[in-house]
mmCIF file of C-alpha atoms in Angstrom:
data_model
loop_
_atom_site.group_PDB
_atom_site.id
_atom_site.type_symbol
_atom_site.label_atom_id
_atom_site.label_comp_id
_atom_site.label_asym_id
_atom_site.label_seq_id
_atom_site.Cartn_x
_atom_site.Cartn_y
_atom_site.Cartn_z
ATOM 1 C CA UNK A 24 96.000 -15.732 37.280
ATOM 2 C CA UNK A 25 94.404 -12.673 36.042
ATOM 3 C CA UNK A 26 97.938 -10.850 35.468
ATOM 4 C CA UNK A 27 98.905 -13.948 33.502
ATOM 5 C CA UNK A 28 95.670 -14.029 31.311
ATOM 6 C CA UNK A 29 96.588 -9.634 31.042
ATOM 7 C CA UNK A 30 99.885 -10.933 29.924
ATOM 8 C CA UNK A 31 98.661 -13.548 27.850
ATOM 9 C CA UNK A 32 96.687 -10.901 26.086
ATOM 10 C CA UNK A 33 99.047 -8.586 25.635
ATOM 11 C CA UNK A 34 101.724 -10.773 24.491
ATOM 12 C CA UNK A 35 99.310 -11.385 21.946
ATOM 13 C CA UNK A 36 98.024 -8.060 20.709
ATOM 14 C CA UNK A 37 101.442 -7.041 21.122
ATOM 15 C CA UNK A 38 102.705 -9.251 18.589
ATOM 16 C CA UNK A 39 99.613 -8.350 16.764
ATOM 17 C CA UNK A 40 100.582 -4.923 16.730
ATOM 18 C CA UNK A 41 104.037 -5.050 15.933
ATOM 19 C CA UNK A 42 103.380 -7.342 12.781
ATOM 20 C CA UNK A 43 100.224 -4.711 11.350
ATOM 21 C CA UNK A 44 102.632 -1.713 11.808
ATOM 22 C CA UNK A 45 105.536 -3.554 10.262
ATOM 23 C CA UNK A 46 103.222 -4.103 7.125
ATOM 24 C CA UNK A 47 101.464 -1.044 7.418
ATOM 25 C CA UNK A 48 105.067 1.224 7.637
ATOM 26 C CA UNK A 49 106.283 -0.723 4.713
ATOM 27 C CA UNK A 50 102.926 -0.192 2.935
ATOM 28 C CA UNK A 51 102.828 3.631 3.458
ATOM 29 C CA UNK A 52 107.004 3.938 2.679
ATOM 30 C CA UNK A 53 105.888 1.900 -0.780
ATOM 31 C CA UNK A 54 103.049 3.824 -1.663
ATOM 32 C CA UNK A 55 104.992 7.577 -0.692
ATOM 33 C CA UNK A 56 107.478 6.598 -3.176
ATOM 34 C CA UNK A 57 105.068 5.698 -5.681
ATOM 35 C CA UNK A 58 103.511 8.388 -5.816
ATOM 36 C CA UNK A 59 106.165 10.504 -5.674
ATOM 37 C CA UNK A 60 107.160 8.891 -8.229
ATOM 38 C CA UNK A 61 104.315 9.174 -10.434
ATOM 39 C CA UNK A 62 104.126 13.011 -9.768
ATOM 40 C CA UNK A 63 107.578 13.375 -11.195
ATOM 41 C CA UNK A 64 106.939 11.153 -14.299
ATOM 42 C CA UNK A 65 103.303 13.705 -14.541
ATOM 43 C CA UNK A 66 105.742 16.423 -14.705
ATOM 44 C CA UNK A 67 107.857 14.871 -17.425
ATOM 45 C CA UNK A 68 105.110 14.226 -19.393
ATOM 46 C CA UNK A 69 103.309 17.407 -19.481
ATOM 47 C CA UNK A 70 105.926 19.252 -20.297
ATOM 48 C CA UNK A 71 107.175 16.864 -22.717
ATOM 49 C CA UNK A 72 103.336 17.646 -24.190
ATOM 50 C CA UNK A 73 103.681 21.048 -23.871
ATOM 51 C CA UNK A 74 107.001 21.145 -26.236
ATOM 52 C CA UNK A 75 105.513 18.856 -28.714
ATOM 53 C CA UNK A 76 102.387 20.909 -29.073
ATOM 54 C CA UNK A 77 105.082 24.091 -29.341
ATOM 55 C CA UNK A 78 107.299 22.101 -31.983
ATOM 56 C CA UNK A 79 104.195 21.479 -34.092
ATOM 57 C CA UNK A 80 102.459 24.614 -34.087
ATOM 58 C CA UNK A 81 105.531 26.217 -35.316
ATOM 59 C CA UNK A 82 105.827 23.556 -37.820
ATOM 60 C CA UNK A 83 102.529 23.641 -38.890
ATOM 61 C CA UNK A 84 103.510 27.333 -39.000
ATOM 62 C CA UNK A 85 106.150 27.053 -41.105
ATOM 63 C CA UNK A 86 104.625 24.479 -43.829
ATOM 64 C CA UNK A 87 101.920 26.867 -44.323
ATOM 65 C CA UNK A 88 104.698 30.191 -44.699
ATOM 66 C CA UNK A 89 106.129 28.039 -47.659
ATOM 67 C CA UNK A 90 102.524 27.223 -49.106
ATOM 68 C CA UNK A 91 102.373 30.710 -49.013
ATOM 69 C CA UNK A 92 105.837 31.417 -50.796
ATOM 70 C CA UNK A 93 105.672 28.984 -53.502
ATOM 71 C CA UNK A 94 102.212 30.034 -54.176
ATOM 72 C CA UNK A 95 103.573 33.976 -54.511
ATOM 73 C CA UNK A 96 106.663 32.374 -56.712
ATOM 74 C CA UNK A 97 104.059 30.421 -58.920
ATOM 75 C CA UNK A 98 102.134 33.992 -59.668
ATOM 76 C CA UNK A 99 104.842 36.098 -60.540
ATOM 77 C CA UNK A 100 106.687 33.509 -62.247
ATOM 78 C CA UNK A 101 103.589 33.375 -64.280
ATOM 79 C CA UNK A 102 103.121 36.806 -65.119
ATOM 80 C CA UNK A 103 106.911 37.445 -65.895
ATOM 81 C CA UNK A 104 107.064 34.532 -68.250
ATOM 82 C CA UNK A 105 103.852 36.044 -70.172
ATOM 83 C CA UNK A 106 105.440 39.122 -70.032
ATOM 84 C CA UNK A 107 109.039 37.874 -71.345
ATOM 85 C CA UNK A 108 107.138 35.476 -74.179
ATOM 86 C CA UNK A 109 105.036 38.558 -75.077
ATOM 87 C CA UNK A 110 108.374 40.687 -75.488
ATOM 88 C CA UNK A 111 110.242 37.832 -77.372
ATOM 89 C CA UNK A 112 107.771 37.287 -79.711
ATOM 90 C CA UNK A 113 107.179 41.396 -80.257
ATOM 91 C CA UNK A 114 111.308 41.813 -80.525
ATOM 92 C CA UNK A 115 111.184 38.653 -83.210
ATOM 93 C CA UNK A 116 108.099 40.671 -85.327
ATOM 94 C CA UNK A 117 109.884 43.770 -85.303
ATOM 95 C CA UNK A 118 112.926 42.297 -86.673
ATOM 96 C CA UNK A 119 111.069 40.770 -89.112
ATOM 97 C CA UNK A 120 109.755 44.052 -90.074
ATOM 98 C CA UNK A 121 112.952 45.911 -90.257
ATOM 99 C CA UNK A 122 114.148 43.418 -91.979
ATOM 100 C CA UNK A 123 111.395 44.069 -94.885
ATOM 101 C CA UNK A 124 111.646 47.348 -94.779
ATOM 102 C CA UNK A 125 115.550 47.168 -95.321
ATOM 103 C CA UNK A 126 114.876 44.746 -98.095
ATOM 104 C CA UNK A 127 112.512 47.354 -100.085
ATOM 105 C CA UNK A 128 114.674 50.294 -99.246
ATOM 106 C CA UNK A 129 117.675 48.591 -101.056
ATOM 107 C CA UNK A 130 116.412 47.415 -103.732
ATOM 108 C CA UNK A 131 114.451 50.260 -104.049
ATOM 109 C CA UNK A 132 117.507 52.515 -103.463
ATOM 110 C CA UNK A 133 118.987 50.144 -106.449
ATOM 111 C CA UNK A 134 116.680 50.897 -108.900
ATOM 112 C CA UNK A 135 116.413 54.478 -108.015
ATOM 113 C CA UNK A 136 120.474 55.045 -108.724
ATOM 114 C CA UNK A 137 120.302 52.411 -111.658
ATOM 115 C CA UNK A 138 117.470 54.855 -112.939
ATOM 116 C CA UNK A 139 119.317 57.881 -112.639
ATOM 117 C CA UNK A 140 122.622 56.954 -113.387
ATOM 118 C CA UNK A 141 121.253 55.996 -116.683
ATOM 119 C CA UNK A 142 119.747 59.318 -117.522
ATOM 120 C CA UNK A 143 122.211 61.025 -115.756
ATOM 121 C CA UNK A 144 124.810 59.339 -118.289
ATOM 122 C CA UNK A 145 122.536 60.140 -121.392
ATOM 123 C CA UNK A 146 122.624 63.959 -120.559
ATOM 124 C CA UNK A 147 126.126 63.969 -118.579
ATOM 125 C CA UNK A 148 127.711 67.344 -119.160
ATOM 126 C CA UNK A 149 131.418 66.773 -120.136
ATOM 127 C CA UNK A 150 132.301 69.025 -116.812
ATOM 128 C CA UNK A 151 131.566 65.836 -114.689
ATOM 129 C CA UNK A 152 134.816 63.078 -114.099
ATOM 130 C CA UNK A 153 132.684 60.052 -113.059
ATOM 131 C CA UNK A 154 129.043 58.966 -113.440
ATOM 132 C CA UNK A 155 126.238 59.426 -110.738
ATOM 133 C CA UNK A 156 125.652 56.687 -108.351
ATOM 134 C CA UNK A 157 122.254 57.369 -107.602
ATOM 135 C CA UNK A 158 120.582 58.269 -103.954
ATOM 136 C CA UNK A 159 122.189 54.772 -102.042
ATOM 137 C CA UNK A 160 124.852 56.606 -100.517
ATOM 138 C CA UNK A 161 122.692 59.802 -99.854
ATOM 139 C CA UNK A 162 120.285 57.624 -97.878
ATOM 140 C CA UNK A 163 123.168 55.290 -96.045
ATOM 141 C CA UNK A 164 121.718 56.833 -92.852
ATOM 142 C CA UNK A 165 118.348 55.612 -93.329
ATOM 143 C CA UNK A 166 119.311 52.001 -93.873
ATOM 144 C CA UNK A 167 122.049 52.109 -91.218
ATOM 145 C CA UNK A 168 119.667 53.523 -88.926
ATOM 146 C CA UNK A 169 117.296 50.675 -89.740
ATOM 147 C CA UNK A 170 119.983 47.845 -89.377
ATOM 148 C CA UNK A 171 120.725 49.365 -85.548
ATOM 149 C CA UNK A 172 117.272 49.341 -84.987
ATOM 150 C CA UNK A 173 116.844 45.504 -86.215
ATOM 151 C CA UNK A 174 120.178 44.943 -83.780
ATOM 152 C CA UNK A 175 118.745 46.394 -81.155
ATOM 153 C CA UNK A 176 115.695 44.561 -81.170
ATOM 154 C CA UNK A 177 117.816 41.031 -81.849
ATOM 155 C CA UNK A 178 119.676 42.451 -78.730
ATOM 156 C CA UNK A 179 116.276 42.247 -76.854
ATOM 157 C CA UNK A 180 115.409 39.231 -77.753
ATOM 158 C CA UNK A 181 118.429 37.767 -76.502
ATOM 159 C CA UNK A 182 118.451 39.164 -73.573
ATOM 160 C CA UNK A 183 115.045 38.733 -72.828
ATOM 161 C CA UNK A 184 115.583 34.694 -73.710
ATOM 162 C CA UNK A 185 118.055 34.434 -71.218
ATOM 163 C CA UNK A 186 116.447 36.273 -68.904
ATOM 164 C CA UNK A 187 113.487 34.169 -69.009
ATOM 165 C CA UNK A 188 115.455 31.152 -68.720
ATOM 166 C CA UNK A 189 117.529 32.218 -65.874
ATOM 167 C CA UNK A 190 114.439 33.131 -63.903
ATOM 168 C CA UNK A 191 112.727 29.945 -64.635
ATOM 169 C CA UNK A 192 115.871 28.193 -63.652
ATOM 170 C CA UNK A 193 115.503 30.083 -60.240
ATOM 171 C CA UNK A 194 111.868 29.251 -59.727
ATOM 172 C CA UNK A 195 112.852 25.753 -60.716
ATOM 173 C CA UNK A 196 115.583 25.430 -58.181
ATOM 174 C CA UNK A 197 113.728 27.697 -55.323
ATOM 175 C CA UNK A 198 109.809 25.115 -56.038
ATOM 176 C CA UNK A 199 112.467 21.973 -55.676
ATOM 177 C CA UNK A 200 114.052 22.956 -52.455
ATOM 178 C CA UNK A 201 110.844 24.112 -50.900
ATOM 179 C CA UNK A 202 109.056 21.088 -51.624
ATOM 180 C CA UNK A 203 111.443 19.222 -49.802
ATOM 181 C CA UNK A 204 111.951 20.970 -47.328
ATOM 182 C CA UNK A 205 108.019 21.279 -46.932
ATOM 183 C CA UNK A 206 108.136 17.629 -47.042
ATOM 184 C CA UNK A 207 110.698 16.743 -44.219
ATOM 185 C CA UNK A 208 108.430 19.475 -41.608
ATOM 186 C CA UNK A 209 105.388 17.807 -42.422
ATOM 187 C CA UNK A 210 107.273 14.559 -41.326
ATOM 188 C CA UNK A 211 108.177 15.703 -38.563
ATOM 189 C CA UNK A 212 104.841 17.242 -37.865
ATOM 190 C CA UNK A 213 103.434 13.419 -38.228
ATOM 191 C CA UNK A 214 106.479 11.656 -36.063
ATOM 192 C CA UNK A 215 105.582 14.884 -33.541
ATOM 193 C CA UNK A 216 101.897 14.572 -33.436
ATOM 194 C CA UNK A 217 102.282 10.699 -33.072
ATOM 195 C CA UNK A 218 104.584 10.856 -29.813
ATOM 196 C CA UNK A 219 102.023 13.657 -28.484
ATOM 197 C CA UNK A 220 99.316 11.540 -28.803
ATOM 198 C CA UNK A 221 101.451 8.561 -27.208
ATOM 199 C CA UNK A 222 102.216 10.967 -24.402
ATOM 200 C CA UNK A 223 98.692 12.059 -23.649
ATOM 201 C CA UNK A 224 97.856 8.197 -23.688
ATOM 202 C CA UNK A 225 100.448 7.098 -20.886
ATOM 203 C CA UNK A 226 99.860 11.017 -19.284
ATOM 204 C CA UNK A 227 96.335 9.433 -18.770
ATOM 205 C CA UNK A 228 97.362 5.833 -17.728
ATOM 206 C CA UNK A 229 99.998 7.697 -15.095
ATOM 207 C CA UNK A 230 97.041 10.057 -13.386
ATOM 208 C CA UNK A 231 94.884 6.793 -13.247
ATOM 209 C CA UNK A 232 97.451 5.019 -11.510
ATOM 210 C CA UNK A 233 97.845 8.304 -9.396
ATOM 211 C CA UNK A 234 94.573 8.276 -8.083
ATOM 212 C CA UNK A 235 94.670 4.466 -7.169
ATOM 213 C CA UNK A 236 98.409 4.462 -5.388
ATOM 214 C CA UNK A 237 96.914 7.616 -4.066
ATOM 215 C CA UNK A 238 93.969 6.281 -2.349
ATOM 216 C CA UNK A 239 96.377 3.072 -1.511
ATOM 217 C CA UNK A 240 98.383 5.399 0.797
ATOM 218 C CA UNK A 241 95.081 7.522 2.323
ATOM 219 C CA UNK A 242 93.810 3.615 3.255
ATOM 220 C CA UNK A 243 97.281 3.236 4.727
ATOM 221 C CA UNK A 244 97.434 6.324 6.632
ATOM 222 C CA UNK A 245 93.890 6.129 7.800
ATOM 223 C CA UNK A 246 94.990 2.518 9.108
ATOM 224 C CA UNK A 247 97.793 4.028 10.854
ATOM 225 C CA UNK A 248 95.731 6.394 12.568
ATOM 226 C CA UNK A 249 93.597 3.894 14.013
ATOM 227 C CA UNK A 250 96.629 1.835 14.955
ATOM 228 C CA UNK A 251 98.089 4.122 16.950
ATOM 229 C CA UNK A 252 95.626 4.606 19.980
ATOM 230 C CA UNK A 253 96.050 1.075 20.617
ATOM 231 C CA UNK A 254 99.563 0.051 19.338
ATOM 232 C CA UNK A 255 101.984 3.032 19.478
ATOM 233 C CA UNK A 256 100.283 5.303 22.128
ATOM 234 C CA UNK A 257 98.905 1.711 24.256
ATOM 235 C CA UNK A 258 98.535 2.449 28.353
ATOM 236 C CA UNK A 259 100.956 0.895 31.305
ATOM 237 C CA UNK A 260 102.241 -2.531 30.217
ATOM 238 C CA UNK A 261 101.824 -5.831 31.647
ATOM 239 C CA UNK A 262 105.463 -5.290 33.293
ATOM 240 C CA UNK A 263 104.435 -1.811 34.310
ATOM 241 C CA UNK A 264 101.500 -3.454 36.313
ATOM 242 C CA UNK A 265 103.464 -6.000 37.974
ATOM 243 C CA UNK A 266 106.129 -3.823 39.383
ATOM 244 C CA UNK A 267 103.758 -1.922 41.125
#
């Protein structure tokens, strides 16, 4: 009677046994993988932080390197318009001045060999062929010299005009293409900065859920530990006893 209540037992704590290790191996296979899992997806996320914070540091970076350049660009386009408008407007005066001073040489040069020629005609010794023209053509050189002068400085304000327009084209073309391009980074610095933060929000959620599936499988583990004295590593079995 006493084997059969043994037996009786056993059969029962054996079935006991085999149905709390069948749940508790499939609870600690579940939990091994989850957190393997977890670990993996950790990884992928802090590295995936780690590149975004790279990517928009040398973004940030870069925005602030064409601040810089279109602020240098501004300042000497600045000064070398002043300077060009300064030079235009000196090369225009000094034409304008020539061009005076031409005016009174000629007619002065007029007068002076209408003047002459007249008295030179009253007292003309018959030895001379022709009349004398005056001092016009002795003082061609001072008047030609003049006109080069006035060219040269008609030169130089042509040249300085389309210098000045060419450069200010430049600027134009060089402020347009770094605005945009200034524009698209700091984009992409936002759409960047916005996944970061999304990753540090599930980077959290994923450690949280670490430590819980974490502690899951310590709870399983501990319960296998105390399982085993009685269920896996169990004395001489009802059978055992009964053969003897």
């Amino acid at each position: 009677v006493r084997l059969m209540e043994e037996a009786n037992e056993e059969a029962d704590h054996k079935g006991w046994c085999d149905s709390e290790l069948s749940t508790n191996e499939q609870t600690r296979k579940e939990k091994t993988e989850a957190v393997e899992t977890l670990h993996a997806e950790i990884d992928q996320l802090e590295a995936s932080l780690a590149k975004l914070a790279e990517d928009i540091t040398e973004l940030a970076k870069a925005v602030a390197e064409l601040d810089a350049a279109m602020s240098e660009a501004t300042t000497l386009r600045q000064e070398e318009k002043a300077t060009n408008e300064q030079t235009i407007a000196d090369a225009a005066a000094a034409q304008t001045a020539v061009a005076q001073a031409l005016t009174v040489l000629k007619e002065f040069y007029a007068k002076a060999g209408e003047a002459t020629a007249l008295v030179q005609k009253n007292r003309q010794p018959e030895i001379f062929d022709s009349p004398y023209k005056g001092m016009g053509a002795e003082n061609g050189g001072v008047v030609g010299m003049l006109e080069v002068i006035e060219s040269d400085f008609a030169r130089l304000e042509a040249d300085t005009s389309a210098g000045e327009s060419t450069a200010q084209k430049e600027y134009d073309n060089f402020m347009t293409d770094s605005k945009v391009d200034k524009a698209a980074k700091s984009k992409d610095v936002e759409h960047k900065a916005a996944k970061k933060q999304d990753a540090s929000q599930a980077l959290t959620t994923k450690n949280a859920d670490l430590e819980g599936t974490q502690k899951e499988l310590d709870a399983a583990l501990t319960y296998y530990d105390k399982l085993k004295p009685s269920c896996v590593d169990a004395g001489v079995s009802f059978d055992d006893r009964v053969s003897r």
